[in-house]
Amino acid sequence: MKTIKLIIDGKTAEVPENTTLLKAAKTVGIDIPTLCYFELKDMNIENRPGGCRVCVVEVKGRRNLAPACNTMVAEGMEVYTHNIRVLNARRTVLELILSDHPAECLTCAKSGSCELQSMAQQLGVREIPYQGEQSKYRKDTSPAIIRDVDKCIMCRRCEMMCNDVQTVGALNAVNRGFMAVVAPAFEMNLEKSPCTYCGQCVSVCPTGALTEVDHSRNVINALADPAKTVVVQTAPAVRAALGEEFGLAPGTLVTGKMVAALRRLGFDYVFDTDFAADLTIMEEGTELLDRLTRYLKGDKDVKLPILTSCCPGWVNFFEHNFPEMREIPSTAKSPQQMFGPIAKEYFAKKLGINRKNMIVVSIMPCLAKKYECQRDEFKVDGDPDVNFSLSTRELAHLIKASNIDFSSLPEDDFDNPLGESTGASVIFGTTGGVIEAACRTAYELYTGKKLEKVDFKELRGLENVRHATIDFDGLPINIGIAHGLGNARKLLEDIRDGKSQFHAIEIMACPGGCIGGGGQPYHHGDSEVIKLRASALYREDAGKPIRKSHENPFILELYKDFLGKPCGEKSHHLLHTHYFDKSAGVFVEE
Amino acid sequence: MARQIRIALRNCGVIDPERIEDYISRDGYMALATVLTELSPEAVIEILKKSGLRGRGGGGFPAGLKWEITRKVQADQKYVVCNADEGDPGAFMDRSILEGDPHAVLEAMTINGYCTGASKGLIYIRAEYPLAVERLKTAMKQSREMGLLGNNILQTGFNFDIDIRYGAGAFVCGEETALIHSMEGLRGEPTVKPPFPSVEGYLKKPTNVNNVETFANVPVIINKGWEWFASIGTEKSKGTKVFALAGKINNVGLVEVPMGTTLREVIYEIGGGIQGGKEFKAAQTGGPSGGCLTKKHLDTPIDYDNLIAAGSMMGSGGLIVMDEDDCMVAIAKFYLGFTVEESCGKCSPCRIGNKRLFELLEKITQGNGTMEDIDKLRNLSTVIKDTSLCGLGQSSPNPVLSTIENFIGEYHEHVKDKKCRSKVCKSMMQYLVVPEKCIGCTLCARNCPVNAISGERKQVHLIDQEKCIKCGACMEKCKFNAIIIN
């Protein structure tokens, strides 16, 4: 590739052609501020509409200032990133943005993580000289996400995520000029749109325009109610990210401290969604083997490939976009929703309490889980199997608000029986993990042999769509993996067109899987954070004494004691679900 | 009208636009025949480059160069786009050409297709131009029937066809990247250039975008030769320009004059002078994103470069004349009002900055402005021009900057003296009773819609300034000229 030589603030930079001024400047130690620009490196995710104009620089010979994020280097270019013209323009542009932004920092959910706030800080804005009318929009609250678009700065990151990455198409720029804003079509409520609640818009929003619905108040009330037994379950990806909220390095595992914190918050039982993940593998793995065996026997009606169903954003996606294919995914509920009925139908009975007096709280890296636990089919006489789902961020706030010094907490263990888990369940939190866990179990159940090499490295990584063939003792099993709904769409279209060669496909709605979920601490576009979280989970897996779901002693006991056998009658009733055609659910009012 | 030379408008009003025979009888499609049978694409581009034809849509980019760039890009499919999204208030030259001489545009687009290697042409036209659309459709049908459009044009083996795309009348969609996105079914908003459409345009393919008037010049240049065309106009601006005369001028309408004609000639010789014999104050060129020219510019030859030097621009050729009754602060506010409405909202300086400019101007015209506000106008205008993403924002502050430059006195009067000399900014006006003249007839009080006037019969009356809504009814009714505006 051709190398381009240019001068930035008097320093000579040599970079490959087609490099942006922004990246070229970084190579010579110049950090040009950006606001709308967003990149998740190595994950093919980039937003550079050139809209905010905060990153403008002077290019000698050009009439106007140029956006560094969107201007390519050229041989001999002379660039100035902080002369008086640039500094004045940058500051004025920021003052303009702030002049149309509610100054609600004290009570804003995003305060402390807001990129607009830190930019105002960085540029030392102390007053806003250009005062005037501020845009006013209706606040939109959905089951999982709140849109407070008075705070929208039109960076279009959410739009890029929703359209280009997720191909959901719920959010788009509407209106013109001063009234322009990102919203669902016809400014409908998000609930009426094809939104999957994956929360990727929330995870990239630089301000408080998109945030999660906060359920921590409901949890505090439940904890304070002496009549309630409050049980908590924690998803695998949470332990790999929660520490970031307390200043720990990304990738720090805080499983023990998290358990200790939850216990101090007053939960009666601190359980693990990982336990339910092992259960998921038992059910889903059995279902896979059943379909596979029937297929190999020549049954033409059997639906293959089987698709994982543990990701609620993904479930929403195919219910909206591919309802005609809703027989293909596994009927196994997600771990969160398997945990619910086990807690309320099995554990509550063991304790001798009515299910209505048990409150199940889940801590999730996810916002779609908030919607999932509110689904009607996951309720018994109006009582939800899982009452409230909190995001990793909400848990962090709860801990901080409860005067708990996180870093000095001891390492506690989960309660039993629903707290014991295997390494297989831990890696559910990263893309490829579910299918790897399923392979560990399915291999042994299918072949009857002991799996020597537990790590399926070929299933790991961050490429958008991956595939691998696993040798089941002479039977080649073709596995597909997609993370991000846009990638999932490609695999689904292949299946629809009869082009898919896979036996089983794992799909996660969020880029990176749950570790990159919409409820996780903000990564601010640093893909290293996501990678470190993934390696933390693989580390935890490697350190576990038991690494296959079907060897979890408490799972075996649960089947013996209560469920019978995987995909048996009781399991079918409690642990499996069915899907709906929601394509007609999206409509235009009036 | 003697100073006019009609090239782009040569057939308008002369031929029946619904009869292709009329067009052909005036050398129509002769240029296409010459091009297809005698000239190589390179030769045609060379003619165009030597003619000095520059884009008539606003930017003034050399047309031949644009064609050449599009030609040189390798691609399996290229497009020719005619920009007929005429959006400047008061400008209607494109509409007149399309309604009066649609074949000229079709012929030129086909020539462009031959030169650039495109087989498909698209006309992006606002849906508010139904007659132009109708005439275009008729013309396309006729030329297809005669083998002048479609497959194997004039039996030369060259294939080219044209389709129409409708715009919803958004001003910003005249910007070529926004226009292309609109045609693709996306939100009509611009993207950063480069890549320029000539390299990556409609459906990511090389796309040559020219304005209606630019195209209308092309067949004549081929027929009469580049030397002839280049002999008209100034050194760097060749040929003619169509202007839409409007405002306080006696003859309003379209005029086509050689580049280099002075403003004085246009206004006084062609335009017949200012209405009511009043004094010329300024002329806005370049539409809402242009600037105003004043008395000192009356004898400046009008061409691309002189207009830019004068703080304005050619734009698409709107020319709005203002007289002593026009308040320049209010004029600036009027144009900003337009840009605020028409900004697409993509980049912050244009979306928020123009709104703030408008609010500052509103504050000043309401008599609440400060000297600091004028400084803010200056800084904000400079930054918006410097940082906006597309031509709309890069030029929208021009009316503010050029009125500040040329009429700073009026700004100072509004701010310091709370006075609008043209009596346009009503908030600052006071209707006053002249005690010496008032005889106390009560007529004004009886006609005041808000009962703001008090006074006994045969006593001097008084207008309550708090209540007065400045409707002027009292002044109109008073038979003794006892009410004046302060």
PDB file of C-alpha atoms in Angstrom, chain A residues 210-306:
ATOM      1  CA  LEU A 210     -31.073   6.788  25.023  1.00  0.00           C
ATOM      2  CA  THR A 211     -30.956   5.007  28.360  1.00  0.00           C
ATOM      3  CA  GLU A 212     -32.390   1.903  29.957  1.00  0.00           C
ATOM      4  CA  VAL A 213     -35.600   1.817  31.947  1.00  0.00           C
ATOM      5  CA  ASP A 214     -34.331   1.780  35.516  1.00  0.00           C
ATOM      6  CA  HIS A 215     -35.947  -0.929  37.668  1.00  0.00           C
ATOM      7  CA  SER A 216     -33.666  -0.621  40.688  1.00  0.00           C
ATOM      8  CA  ARG A 217     -36.331   1.188  42.725  1.00  0.00           C
ATOM      9  CA  ASN A 218     -38.626  -1.860  42.328  1.00  0.00           C
ATOM     10  CA  VAL A 219     -35.824  -4.099  43.546  1.00  0.00           C
ATOM     11  CA  ILE A 220     -35.125  -1.891  46.578  1.00  0.00           C
ATOM     12  CA  ASN A 221     -38.811  -2.030  47.492  1.00  0.00           C
ATOM     13  CA  ALA A 222     -38.873  -5.823  47.169  1.00  0.00           C
ATOM     14  CA  LEU A 223     -35.770  -6.156  49.340  1.00  0.00           C
ATOM     15  CA  ALA A 224     -37.425  -3.998  51.996  1.00  0.00           C
ATOM     16  CA  ASP A 225     -40.570  -6.142  52.065  1.00  0.00           C
ATOM     17  CA  PRO A 226     -40.274  -8.742  54.844  1.00  0.00           C
ATOM     18  CA  ALA A 227     -43.007 -10.863  53.276  1.00  0.00           C
ATOM     19  CA  LYS A 228     -40.923 -11.495  50.172  1.00  0.00           C
ATOM     20  CA  THR A 229     -38.115 -13.926  49.608  1.00  0.00           C
ATOM     21  CA  VAL A 230     -35.882 -12.190  47.104  1.00  0.00           C
ATOM     22  CA  VAL A 231     -33.720 -14.330  44.879  1.00  0.00           C
ATOM     23  CA  VAL A 232     -31.139 -12.984  42.472  1.00  0.00           C
ATOM     24  CA  GLN A 233     -29.492 -14.591  39.438  1.00  0.00           C
ATOM     25  CA  THR A 234     -26.473 -13.146  37.640  1.00  0.00           C
ATOM     26  CA  ALA A 235     -25.675 -13.647  33.986  1.00  0.00           C
ATOM     27  CA  PRO A 236     -22.186 -14.817  32.994  1.00  0.00           C
ATOM     28  CA  ALA A 237     -21.132 -11.611  31.206  1.00  0.00           C
ATOM     29  CA  VAL A 238     -21.836  -9.421  34.234  1.00  0.00           C
ATOM     30  CA  ARG A 239     -18.889 -10.705  36.280  1.00  0.00           C
ATOM     31  CA  ALA A 240     -16.488  -9.832  33.482  1.00  0.00           C
ATOM     32  CA  ALA A 241     -17.586  -6.196  33.267  1.00  0.00           C
ATOM     33  CA  LEU A 242     -19.013  -5.027  36.590  1.00  0.00           C
ATOM     34  CA  GLY A 243     -15.554  -4.191  37.916  1.00  0.00           C
ATOM     35  CA  GLU A 244     -15.158  -1.463  35.282  1.00  0.00           C
ATOM     36  CA  GLU A 245     -17.841   0.549  37.058  1.00  0.00           C
ATOM     37  CA  PHE A 246     -15.606   0.549  40.146  1.00  0.00           C
ATOM     38  CA  GLY A 247     -12.437   1.563  38.378  1.00  0.00           C
ATOM     39  CA  LEU A 248     -11.036  -1.927  37.910  1.00  0.00           C
ATOM     40  CA  ALA A 249      -9.271  -2.751  34.664  1.00  0.00           C
ATOM     41  CA  PRO A 250     -11.453  -4.149  31.866  1.00  0.00           C
ATOM     42  CA  GLY A 251     -11.324  -7.934  31.935  1.00  0.00           C
ATOM     43  CA  THR A 252     -11.116  -8.144  35.730  1.00  0.00           C
ATOM     44  CA  LEU A 253     -13.298 -10.989  37.004  1.00  0.00           C
ATOM     45  CA  VAL A 254     -15.300  -9.918  40.028  1.00  0.00           C
ATOM     46  CA  THR A 255     -17.493 -12.981  40.562  1.00  0.00           C
ATOM     47  CA  GLY A 256     -16.795 -13.290  44.287  1.00  0.00           C
ATOM     48  CA  LYS A 257     -17.092  -9.589  45.055  1.00  0.00           C
ATOM     49  CA  MET A 258     -20.304  -9.401  43.039  1.00  0.00           C
ATOM     50  CA  VAL A 259     -21.794 -12.223  45.104  1.00  0.00           C
ATOM     51  CA  ALA A 260     -20.681 -10.520  48.320  1.00  0.00           C
ATOM     52  CA  ALA A 261     -22.188  -7.223  47.194  1.00  0.00           C
ATOM     53  CA  LEU A 262     -25.510  -8.847  46.310  1.00  0.00           C
ATOM     54  CA  ARG A 263     -25.625 -10.547  49.666  1.00  0.00           C
ATOM     55  CA  ARG A 264     -25.006  -7.222  51.392  1.00  0.00           C
ATOM     56  CA  LEU A 265     -27.726  -5.608  49.363  1.00  0.00           C
ATOM     57  CA  GLY A 266     -30.046  -8.008  51.156  1.00  0.00           C
ATOM     58  CA  PHE A 267     -30.884 -10.695  48.634  1.00  0.00           C
ATOM     59  CA  ASP A 268     -32.002 -13.833  50.425  1.00  0.00           C
ATOM     60  CA  TYR A 269     -30.382 -16.156  47.918  1.00  0.00           C
ATOM     61  CA  VAL A 270     -27.636 -15.272  45.487  1.00  0.00           C
ATOM     62  CA  PHE A 271     -27.848 -17.683  42.592  1.00  0.00           C
ATOM     63  CA  ASP A 272     -26.245 -17.921  39.212  1.00  0.00           C
ATOM     64  CA  THR A 273     -27.829 -17.715  35.783  1.00  0.00           C
ATOM     65  CA  ASP A 274     -24.915 -19.953  34.811  1.00  0.00           C
ATOM     66  CA  PHE A 275     -26.734 -22.773  36.563  1.00  0.00           C
ATOM     67  CA  ALA A 276     -29.668 -22.156  34.222  1.00  0.00           C
ATOM     68  CA  ALA A 277     -27.236 -21.967  31.317  1.00  0.00           C
ATOM     69  CA  ASP A 278     -26.131 -25.516  32.108  1.00  0.00           C
ATOM     70  CA  LEU A 279     -29.795 -26.428  32.137  1.00  0.00           C
ATOM     71  CA  THR A 280     -30.211 -24.736  28.747  1.00  0.00           C
ATOM     72  CA  ILE A 281     -27.424 -26.880  27.351  1.00  0.00           C
ATOM     73  CA  MET A 282     -29.128 -30.007  28.638  1.00  0.00           C
ATOM     74  CA  GLU A 283     -32.376 -29.050  26.935  1.00  0.00           C
ATOM     75  CA  GLU A 284     -31.014 -27.446  23.792  1.00  0.00           C
ATOM     76  CA  GLY A 285     -28.288 -30.068  23.368  1.00  0.00           C
ATOM     77  CA  THR A 286     -30.860 -32.828  23.677  1.00  0.00           C
ATOM     78  CA  GLU A 287     -33.085 -31.067  21.165  1.00  0.00           C
ATOM     79  CA  LEU A 288     -30.150 -30.741  18.756  1.00  0.00           C
ATOM     80  CA  LEU A 289     -29.293 -34.408  19.075  1.00  0.00           C
ATOM     81  CA  ASP A 290     -32.906 -35.373  18.639  1.00  0.00           C
ATOM     82  CA  ARG A 291     -33.269 -33.363  15.435  1.00  0.00           C
ATOM     83  CA  LEU A 292     -29.910 -34.591  14.193  1.00  0.00           C
ATOM     84  CA  THR A 293     -30.681 -38.222  14.834  1.00  0.00           C
ATOM     85  CA  ARG A 294     -34.046 -37.975  13.134  1.00  0.00           C
ATOM     86  CA  TYR A 295     -32.443 -36.178  10.198  1.00  0.00           C
ATOM     87  CA  LEU A 296     -29.769 -38.831   9.833  1.00  0.00           C
ATOM     88  CA  LYS A 297     -32.499 -41.455   9.864  1.00  0.00           C
ATOM     89  CA  GLY A 298     -34.003 -39.767   6.827  1.00  0.00           C
ATOM     90  CA  ASP A 299     -36.765 -37.684   8.404  1.00  0.00           C
ATOM     91  CA  LYS A 300     -37.305 -34.918   5.840  1.00  0.00           C
ATOM     92  CA  ASP A 301     -39.558 -32.785   8.036  1.00  0.00           C
ATOM     93  CA  VAL A 302     -36.963 -32.138  10.661  1.00  0.00           C
ATOM     94  CA  LYS A 303     -35.902 -28.521  10.904  1.00  0.00           C
ATOM     95  CA  LEU A 304     -32.198 -28.017  10.527  1.00  0.00           C
ATOM     96  CA  PRO A 305     -30.144 -26.072  11.256  1.00  0.00           C
ATOM     97  CA  ILE A 306     -31.230 -25.613  14.818  1.00  0.00           C
TER      98      ILE A 306
END
